[in-house]
Amino acid sequence: MLFTPWRNEQTDLIKNSSSFQEHYIARHDEINEQMRQYEVCSEDLNEIQHSLQQHDDDLYDTIAPVTQDTERQDENEGNTDTHPDLNESYDLSEDLGIPSTLPRNEPLILNEMQDADKPFYAFLSGSGGVGKSHLIKSIYQAALKYYNTQAGEDFRRAHVLLLAPTGKAAYLIKGNTIHSALAVPASQSLKNYKPLDSGRLNTLRCELGALKLILLDEISMVGNSMFTIQLNNRLNDLKGSKEDFGCVSIITIGDLFQLKPVMDGYIFNDVQSLSSYNTLAPNLWKRYFRMFELDEIMRQRESKEFAEILNRLREGKHTSSDLQKLKERCVEESSCPKEAPRLFIQNAFVDDHNEKVYESFSGDKYVINAQDSVIGACSVELKEKIMRQIPYVSLRNSKQLARKLKLAVGQRTEMAVDVRTDDGLTNGASNIIKLIQLIDESKPSGLVWVQFDHEDVGIKTRQENRTLYSRGIESMWTPIKPVTTQFAVGRTKSAQVVRKQFPLRPASAKTVHISQGDTQSQIVVNLNTNRAIPHIHYVALSRVTTIEGLYITDLCEDKISVDQRVVKEMEMFGTEHSLKLCFTPLYMLDHSDLKVCYLNTRSLHKHIEDVRKDINYSSTDILIFTETRFSSLNPNEMYNIDGYSLFRNDISQYSGPGRPYGGTAVYSRIPLQEGYPYAHNLNGIEVNY
């Protein structure tokens, strides 16, 4: 904004806009004109800067020509990750394709990645709490390492994409939403595909032209129109291909025993549309995808009985004793923890509870009316007519920004819209209001300070707004500013309303639909409903980690329902479309076989816990590990594995900093001949017998 006159950033530079970016867009043409007049040498300066950068890169080559000594770079590594390109929590099991934190799950080896010319498609399923979100991160790291080390591939380009249907789900896996990553407009009908114009398509190709694999989480929330029409066609345009999904491989993760996608059909249903293309569209889900089911529950691991009840309830196989166990958790509302979130099926109950909570606060309370303005109306009379219609526009049709927002200090709220996905400010992010600073109480202005339930949510926003923190404002509070959205009003939808409001909504209570993806230590559930809604009991009850944290005010057990279409689809996946392992895991081999495992561990000292947790290793008779990097100062107790005897051949003659290189370790379940194994090292060469 150097090309516009201003004195004060907060008053002159931002003015009536909700952000600097919005103010910049409004004055874009004026700024460009000023830039053309005064920045006459910008192109020359950019070229000079680019040239300097090129020369700087070349100068580094003269420091260590021909080779770079990898071992010398690792001399001072200590506990530092030797593979920072993957993640600071790098896990040895990812190299093997086996998620170590799911010790009793069958490993999923995606050997299809080895055939780069042939795309592959998989569906990883499992009930709530089996660690699907953790697994998708592990697969992402393994795939990233594989694709980035292929000859001829530019590691700076995106080869793997983490996607989810909602901002909240995307943030949990540190990914992007389908809409934002693939430029799918949120306002258009999913049943009609609209190609991007050439400019936006070229931009997308520059960003994702090298895409090889998509990991798509929460697949139950993705409908058939989004999947078959929007995702498929966008990938075709992106890759310039007529093949399905543009020959991009896709791994989907989720549980189909969830609520039906909003405003769309189940992903396994045929697309229903009047357009000629969609009528002929094949069912790509049934054509390509094969399922691998995860069965080890992690979320409820401290409540085994509760986990088994949820599994049976999920598939509609619950027993009378299961219902009796759940009824034991039925209590009166007055006996429930006051701070525990409430879940209801009906919006009326949600609104009523949130209103009672708001009225119970005795401190600072505000009723903030949205600031609405009409654009596109030709006359004053028409504008007034449209303004009279606004109070009747539903919250869904107004893009989730409330016309009248009631806020109080100490109140539990959540984000109502996706403000910043990369920072966790997504629809459903829970928080507590700590301070309300309104410039003008008659309209949304100023700031609302909140503290999010998870500390990592809002980190970037807090850093970028650190100048706003004054005395009395704690460092973990995040400033929330008003945002604007635009929605259509009237029968013809020709007039548009621009609404400005804080992107918050009361969340002491919420609907079960909105709670999908949540994990709570305590919840109060009211499942009162007039009609059976498939899977809603399972979704609601599985939000809590233990049965001790579950409080039920109305179980409404006669309305428990499972969609038989989902049951049939999962049965078909389990038989005809199951994903077979590409090899036989060690623990599935015959017990009479002698099983010997050898692995270059690249520091067993660092990865000993991964090895201990892996069921494949614990199923072998003899384990041989090289490059252990054990120190002779470390006792055997640090590296023992239950049931095995340990032989070590450490590199004792090492005087450099950090840990010694090399080393061998042999673990054996079976008795070995006396005197074996033994070591005879010569001239720095390890020899083991």
mmCIF file of C-alpha atoms in Angstrom, residues 204-391:
data_model
loop_
_atom_site.group_PDB
_atom_site.id
_atom_site.type_symbol
_atom_site.label_atom_id
_atom_site.label_comp_id
_atom_site.label_asym_id
_atom_site.label_seq_id
_atom_site.Cartn_x
_atom_site.Cartn_y
_atom_site.Cartn_z
ATOM 1 C CA LEU A 204 -3.311 -24.727 -11.171
ATOM 2 C CA ARG A 205 -1.136 -26.711 -13.582
ATOM 3 C CA CYS A 206 1.939 -24.807 -12.430
ATOM 4 C CA GLU A 207 1.139 -25.747 -8.840
ATOM 5 C CA LEU A 208 -0.051 -29.341 -9.293
ATOM 6 C CA GLY A 209 1.066 -30.387 -12.767
ATOM 7 C CA ALA A 210 3.401 -33.046 -11.323
ATOM 8 C CA LEU A 211 0.722 -34.561 -9.070
ATOM 9 C CA LYS A 212 0.986 -38.359 -8.725
ATOM 10 C CA LEU A 213 -1.071 -39.295 -5.669
ATOM 11 C CA ILE A 214 -4.028 -37.920 -3.702
ATOM 12 C CA LEU A 215 -4.731 -39.000 -0.133
ATOM 13 C CA LEU A 216 -8.387 -38.189 0.527
ATOM 14 C CA ASP A 217 -9.508 -38.315 4.170
ATOM 15 C CA GLU A 218 -13.076 -38.489 5.567
ATOM 16 C CA ILE A 219 -14.370 -40.092 2.376
ATOM 17 C CA SER A 220 -17.798 -40.611 3.973
ATOM 18 C CA MET A 221 -18.368 -36.842 3.705
ATOM 19 C CA VAL A 222 -17.563 -36.849 -0.028
ATOM 20 C CA GLY A 223 -20.652 -37.430 -2.159
ATOM 21 C CA ASN A 224 -20.866 -39.097 -5.566
ATOM 22 C CA SER A 225 -21.314 -35.781 -7.401
ATOM 23 C CA MET A 226 -18.231 -34.241 -5.806
ATOM 24 C CA PHE A 227 -16.205 -37.391 -6.474
ATOM 25 C CA THR A 228 -17.325 -38.454 -9.953
ATOM 26 C CA ILE A 229 -18.130 -35.068 -11.485
ATOM 27 C CA GLN A 230 -16.014 -32.427 -9.779
ATOM 28 C CA LEU A 231 -12.873 -34.299 -8.680
ATOM 29 C CA ASN A 232 -12.650 -36.546 -11.741
ATOM 30 C CA ASN A 233 -13.149 -33.782 -14.296
ATOM 31 C CA ARG A 234 -10.853 -31.326 -12.533
ATOM 32 C CA LEU A 235 -8.040 -33.883 -12.496
ATOM 33 C CA ASN A 236 -8.639 -34.579 -16.193
ATOM 34 C CA ASP A 237 -8.266 -30.874 -16.970
ATOM 35 C CA LEU A 238 -5.298 -30.518 -14.650
ATOM 36 C CA LYS A 239 -3.352 -33.375 -16.256
ATOM 37 C CA GLY A 240 -4.651 -32.812 -19.787
ATOM 38 C CA SER A 241 -5.830 -36.396 -19.885
ATOM 39 C CA LYS A 242 -9.025 -38.196 -20.866
ATOM 40 C CA GLU A 243 -8.277 -41.093 -18.528
ATOM 41 C CA ASP A 244 -10.293 -41.346 -15.318
ATOM 42 C CA PHE A 245 -8.931 -39.079 -12.586
ATOM 43 C CA GLY A 246 -6.265 -37.891 -15.018
ATOM 44 C CA CYS A 247 -4.189 -41.029 -14.234
ATOM 45 C CA VAL A 248 -3.626 -39.707 -10.694
ATOM 46 C CA SER A 249 -3.577 -42.407 -8.017
ATOM 47 C CA ILE A 250 -6.039 -41.980 -5.129
ATOM 48 C CA ILE A 251 -6.109 -43.474 -1.640
ATOM 49 C CA THR A 252 -9.305 -42.737 0.289
ATOM 50 C CA ILE A 253 -9.601 -43.061 4.058
ATOM 51 C CA GLY A 254 -12.763 -43.105 6.130
ATOM 52 C CA ASP A 255 -15.753 -45.013 7.441
ATOM 53 C CA LEU A 256 -18.910 -45.369 5.346
ATOM 54 C CA PHE A 257 -20.960 -46.077 8.495
ATOM 55 C CA GLN A 258 -21.261 -42.318 9.022
ATOM 56 C CA LEU A 259 -23.903 -39.748 8.201
ATOM 57 C CA LYS A 260 -24.891 -39.314 4.564
ATOM 58 C CA PRO A 261 -23.035 -36.478 2.765
ATOM 59 C CA VAL A 262 -24.808 -33.136 2.973
ATOM 60 C CA MET A 263 -26.589 -32.127 -0.263
ATOM 61 C CA ASP A 264 -25.138 -35.131 -2.098
ATOM 62 C CA GLY A 265 -25.512 -38.909 -2.423
ATOM 63 C CA TYR A 266 -23.399 -41.720 -1.022
ATOM 64 C CA ILE A 267 -20.133 -42.029 -2.909
ATOM 65 C CA PHE A 268 -20.986 -45.592 -4.006
ATOM 66 C CA ASN A 269 -24.333 -44.588 -5.575
ATOM 67 C CA ASP A 270 -24.675 -43.821 -9.275
ATOM 68 C CA VAL A 271 -24.770 -40.123 -10.073
ATOM 69 C CA GLN A 272 -28.330 -38.899 -10.617
ATOM 70 C CA SER A 273 -28.593 -35.887 -12.938
ATOM 71 C CA LEU A 274 -30.584 -34.646 -15.908
ATOM 72 C CA SER A 275 -27.558 -33.625 -17.965
ATOM 73 C CA SER A 276 -26.529 -35.989 -20.723
ATOM 74 C CA TYR A 277 -22.953 -36.326 -19.456
ATOM 75 C CA ASN A 278 -23.841 -37.262 -15.913
ATOM 76 C CA THR A 279 -26.494 -39.748 -17.020
ATOM 77 C CA LEU A 280 -23.796 -41.703 -18.850
ATOM 78 C CA ALA A 281 -21.122 -41.209 -16.182
ATOM 79 C CA PRO A 282 -19.750 -44.545 -14.918
ATOM 80 C CA ASN A 283 -19.557 -45.388 -11.237
ATOM 81 C CA LEU A 284 -15.830 -44.811 -10.787
ATOM 82 C CA TRP A 285 -15.928 -45.775 -7.123
ATOM 83 C CA LYS A 286 -17.159 -49.283 -7.851
ATOM 84 C CA ARG A 287 -14.995 -49.641 -10.938
ATOM 85 C CA TYR A 288 -11.609 -48.940 -9.378
ATOM 86 C CA PHE A 289 -11.514 -48.972 -5.580
ATOM 87 C CA ARG A 290 -10.533 -51.886 -3.355
ATOM 88 C CA MET A 291 -10.845 -51.895 0.441
ATOM 89 C CA PHE A 292 -8.436 -52.688 3.248
ATOM 90 C CA GLU A 293 -10.031 -52.569 6.712
ATOM 91 C CA LEU A 294 -8.262 -51.451 9.883
ATOM 92 C CA ASP A 295 -9.593 -53.178 12.973
ATOM 93 C CA GLU A 296 -7.448 -52.180 15.963
ATOM 94 C CA ILE A 297 -9.285 -49.441 17.897
ATOM 95 C CA MET A 298 -6.938 -46.848 19.386
ATOM 96 C CA ARG A 299 -9.324 -44.139 20.617
ATOM 97 C CA GLN A 300 -11.178 -46.337 23.093
ATOM 98 C CA ARG A 301 -8.235 -48.581 23.952
ATOM 99 C CA GLU A 302 -8.751 -47.832 27.677
ATOM 100 C CA SER A 303 -12.394 -48.962 27.470
ATOM 101 C CA LYS A 304 -12.405 -52.267 25.598
ATOM 102 C CA GLU A 305 -16.019 -53.111 26.330
ATOM 103 C CA PHE A 306 -17.210 -49.710 25.114
ATOM 104 C CA ALA A 307 -15.221 -50.142 21.916
ATOM 105 C CA GLU A 308 -16.865 -53.482 21.221
ATOM 106 C CA ILE A 309 -20.320 -51.999 21.835
ATOM 107 C CA LEU A 310 -19.604 -49.188 19.359
ATOM 108 C CA ASN A 311 -18.394 -51.662 16.738
ATOM 109 C CA ARG A 312 -21.610 -53.650 16.962
ATOM 110 C CA LEU A 313 -23.729 -50.492 17.001
ATOM 111 C CA ARG A 314 -21.878 -49.244 13.928
ATOM 112 C CA GLU A 315 -23.059 -52.202 11.855
ATOM 113 C CA GLY A 316 -26.493 -52.555 13.441
ATOM 114 C CA LYS A 317 -25.498 -55.764 15.259
ATOM 115 C CA HIS A 318 -25.889 -54.440 18.801
ATOM 116 C CA THR A 319 -27.454 -56.687 21.429
ATOM 117 C CA SER A 320 -29.923 -56.074 24.239
ATOM 118 C CA SER A 321 -27.030 -56.190 26.713
ATOM 119 C CA ASP A 322 -25.285 -53.460 24.679
ATOM 120 C CA LEU A 323 -28.343 -51.239 25.010
ATOM 121 C CA GLN A 324 -28.558 -52.003 28.712
ATOM 122 C CA LYS A 325 -24.933 -50.946 29.141
ATOM 123 C CA LEU A 326 -25.641 -47.662 27.356
ATOM 124 C CA LYS A 327 -28.775 -47.068 29.440
ATOM 125 C CA GLU A 328 -26.590 -47.236 32.538
ATOM 126 C CA ARG A 329 -25.081 -43.946 31.310
ATOM 127 C CA CYS A 330 -28.501 -42.252 31.121
ATOM 128 C CA VAL A 331 -28.806 -39.363 33.573
ATOM 129 C CA GLU A 332 -30.825 -36.201 34.137
ATOM 130 C CA GLU A 333 -29.522 -32.988 32.572
ATOM 131 C CA SER A 334 -28.976 -31.495 36.017
ATOM 132 C CA SER A 335 -26.532 -34.295 36.876
ATOM 133 C CA CYS A 336 -24.324 -33.717 33.813
ATOM 134 C CA PRO A 337 -21.003 -31.838 33.951
ATOM 135 C CA LYS A 338 -21.719 -28.196 33.186
ATOM 136 C CA GLU A 339 -18.623 -27.755 31.016
ATOM 137 C CA ALA A 340 -19.186 -30.873 28.867
ATOM 138 C CA PRO A 341 -20.322 -30.196 25.245
ATOM 139 C CA ARG A 342 -23.931 -31.102 24.425
ATOM 140 C CA LEU A 343 -24.895 -32.996 21.281
ATOM 141 C CA PHE A 344 -28.431 -32.903 19.881
ATOM 142 C CA ILE A 345 -30.011 -34.146 16.677
ATOM 143 C CA GLN A 346 -32.495 -31.282 16.395
ATOM 144 C CA ASN A 347 -31.446 -27.673 15.811
ATOM 145 C CA ALA A 348 -34.238 -26.393 18.083
ATOM 146 C CA PHE A 349 -32.689 -28.161 21.086
ATOM 147 C CA VAL A 350 -29.261 -26.771 20.185
ATOM 148 C CA ASP A 351 -30.550 -23.196 19.971
ATOM 149 C CA ASP A 352 -32.518 -23.541 23.209
ATOM 150 C CA HIS A 353 -29.521 -24.839 25.186
ATOM 151 C CA ASN A 354 -27.151 -22.190 23.785
ATOM 152 C CA GLU A 355 -29.666 -19.463 24.675
ATOM 153 C CA LYS A 356 -29.890 -20.745 28.278
ATOM 154 C CA VAL A 357 -26.118 -20.795 28.586
ATOM 155 C CA TYR A 358 -25.867 -17.240 27.219
ATOM 156 C CA GLU A 359 -28.459 -15.963 29.671
ATOM 157 C CA SER A 360 -26.635 -17.617 32.574
ATOM 158 C CA PHE A 361 -23.583 -15.360 32.165
ATOM 159 C CA SER A 362 -23.533 -12.313 34.414
ATOM 160 C CA GLY A 363 -20.490 -10.580 32.942
ATOM 161 C CA ASP A 364 -19.998 -8.720 29.661
ATOM 162 C CA LYS A 365 -22.638 -9.782 27.119
ATOM 163 C CA TYR A 366 -23.323 -8.403 23.656
ATOM 164 C CA VAL A 367 -25.894 -8.819 20.898
ATOM 165 C CA ILE A 368 -24.065 -8.066 17.657
ATOM 166 C CA ASN A 369 -26.254 -7.381 14.619
ATOM 167 C CA ALA A 370 -24.763 -8.184 11.214
ATOM 168 C CA GLN A 371 -24.066 -5.297 8.849
ATOM 169 C CA ASP A 372 -25.921 -6.025 5.584
ATOM 170 C CA SER A 373 -25.811 -4.111 2.318
ATOM 171 C CA VAL A 374 -27.475 -4.825 -1.035
ATOM 172 C CA ILE A 375 -25.607 -4.811 -4.327
ATOM 173 C CA GLY A 376 -27.062 -5.288 -7.780
ATOM 174 C CA ALA A 377 -30.394 -3.559 -7.066
ATOM 175 C CA CYS A 378 -31.408 -0.843 -9.526
ATOM 176 C CA SER A 379 -33.641 1.288 -7.279
ATOM 177 C CA VAL A 380 -34.052 2.343 -3.681
ATOM 178 C CA GLU A 381 -37.440 0.617 -3.524
ATOM 179 C CA LEU A 382 -35.934 -2.675 -4.636
ATOM 180 C CA LYS A 383 -33.145 -2.388 -2.090
ATOM 181 C CA GLU A 384 -35.650 -1.790 0.682
ATOM 182 C CA LYS A 385 -37.709 -4.756 -0.454
ATOM 183 C CA ILE A 386 -34.647 -7.015 -0.407
ATOM 184 C CA MET A 387 -33.620 -5.735 3.023
ATOM 185 C CA ARG A 388 -37.045 -6.745 4.331
ATOM 186 C CA GLN A 389 -36.444 -10.291 3.047
ATOM 187 C CA ILE A 390 -33.075 -10.712 4.772
ATOM 188 C CA PRO A 391 -34.474 -11.664 8.234
#
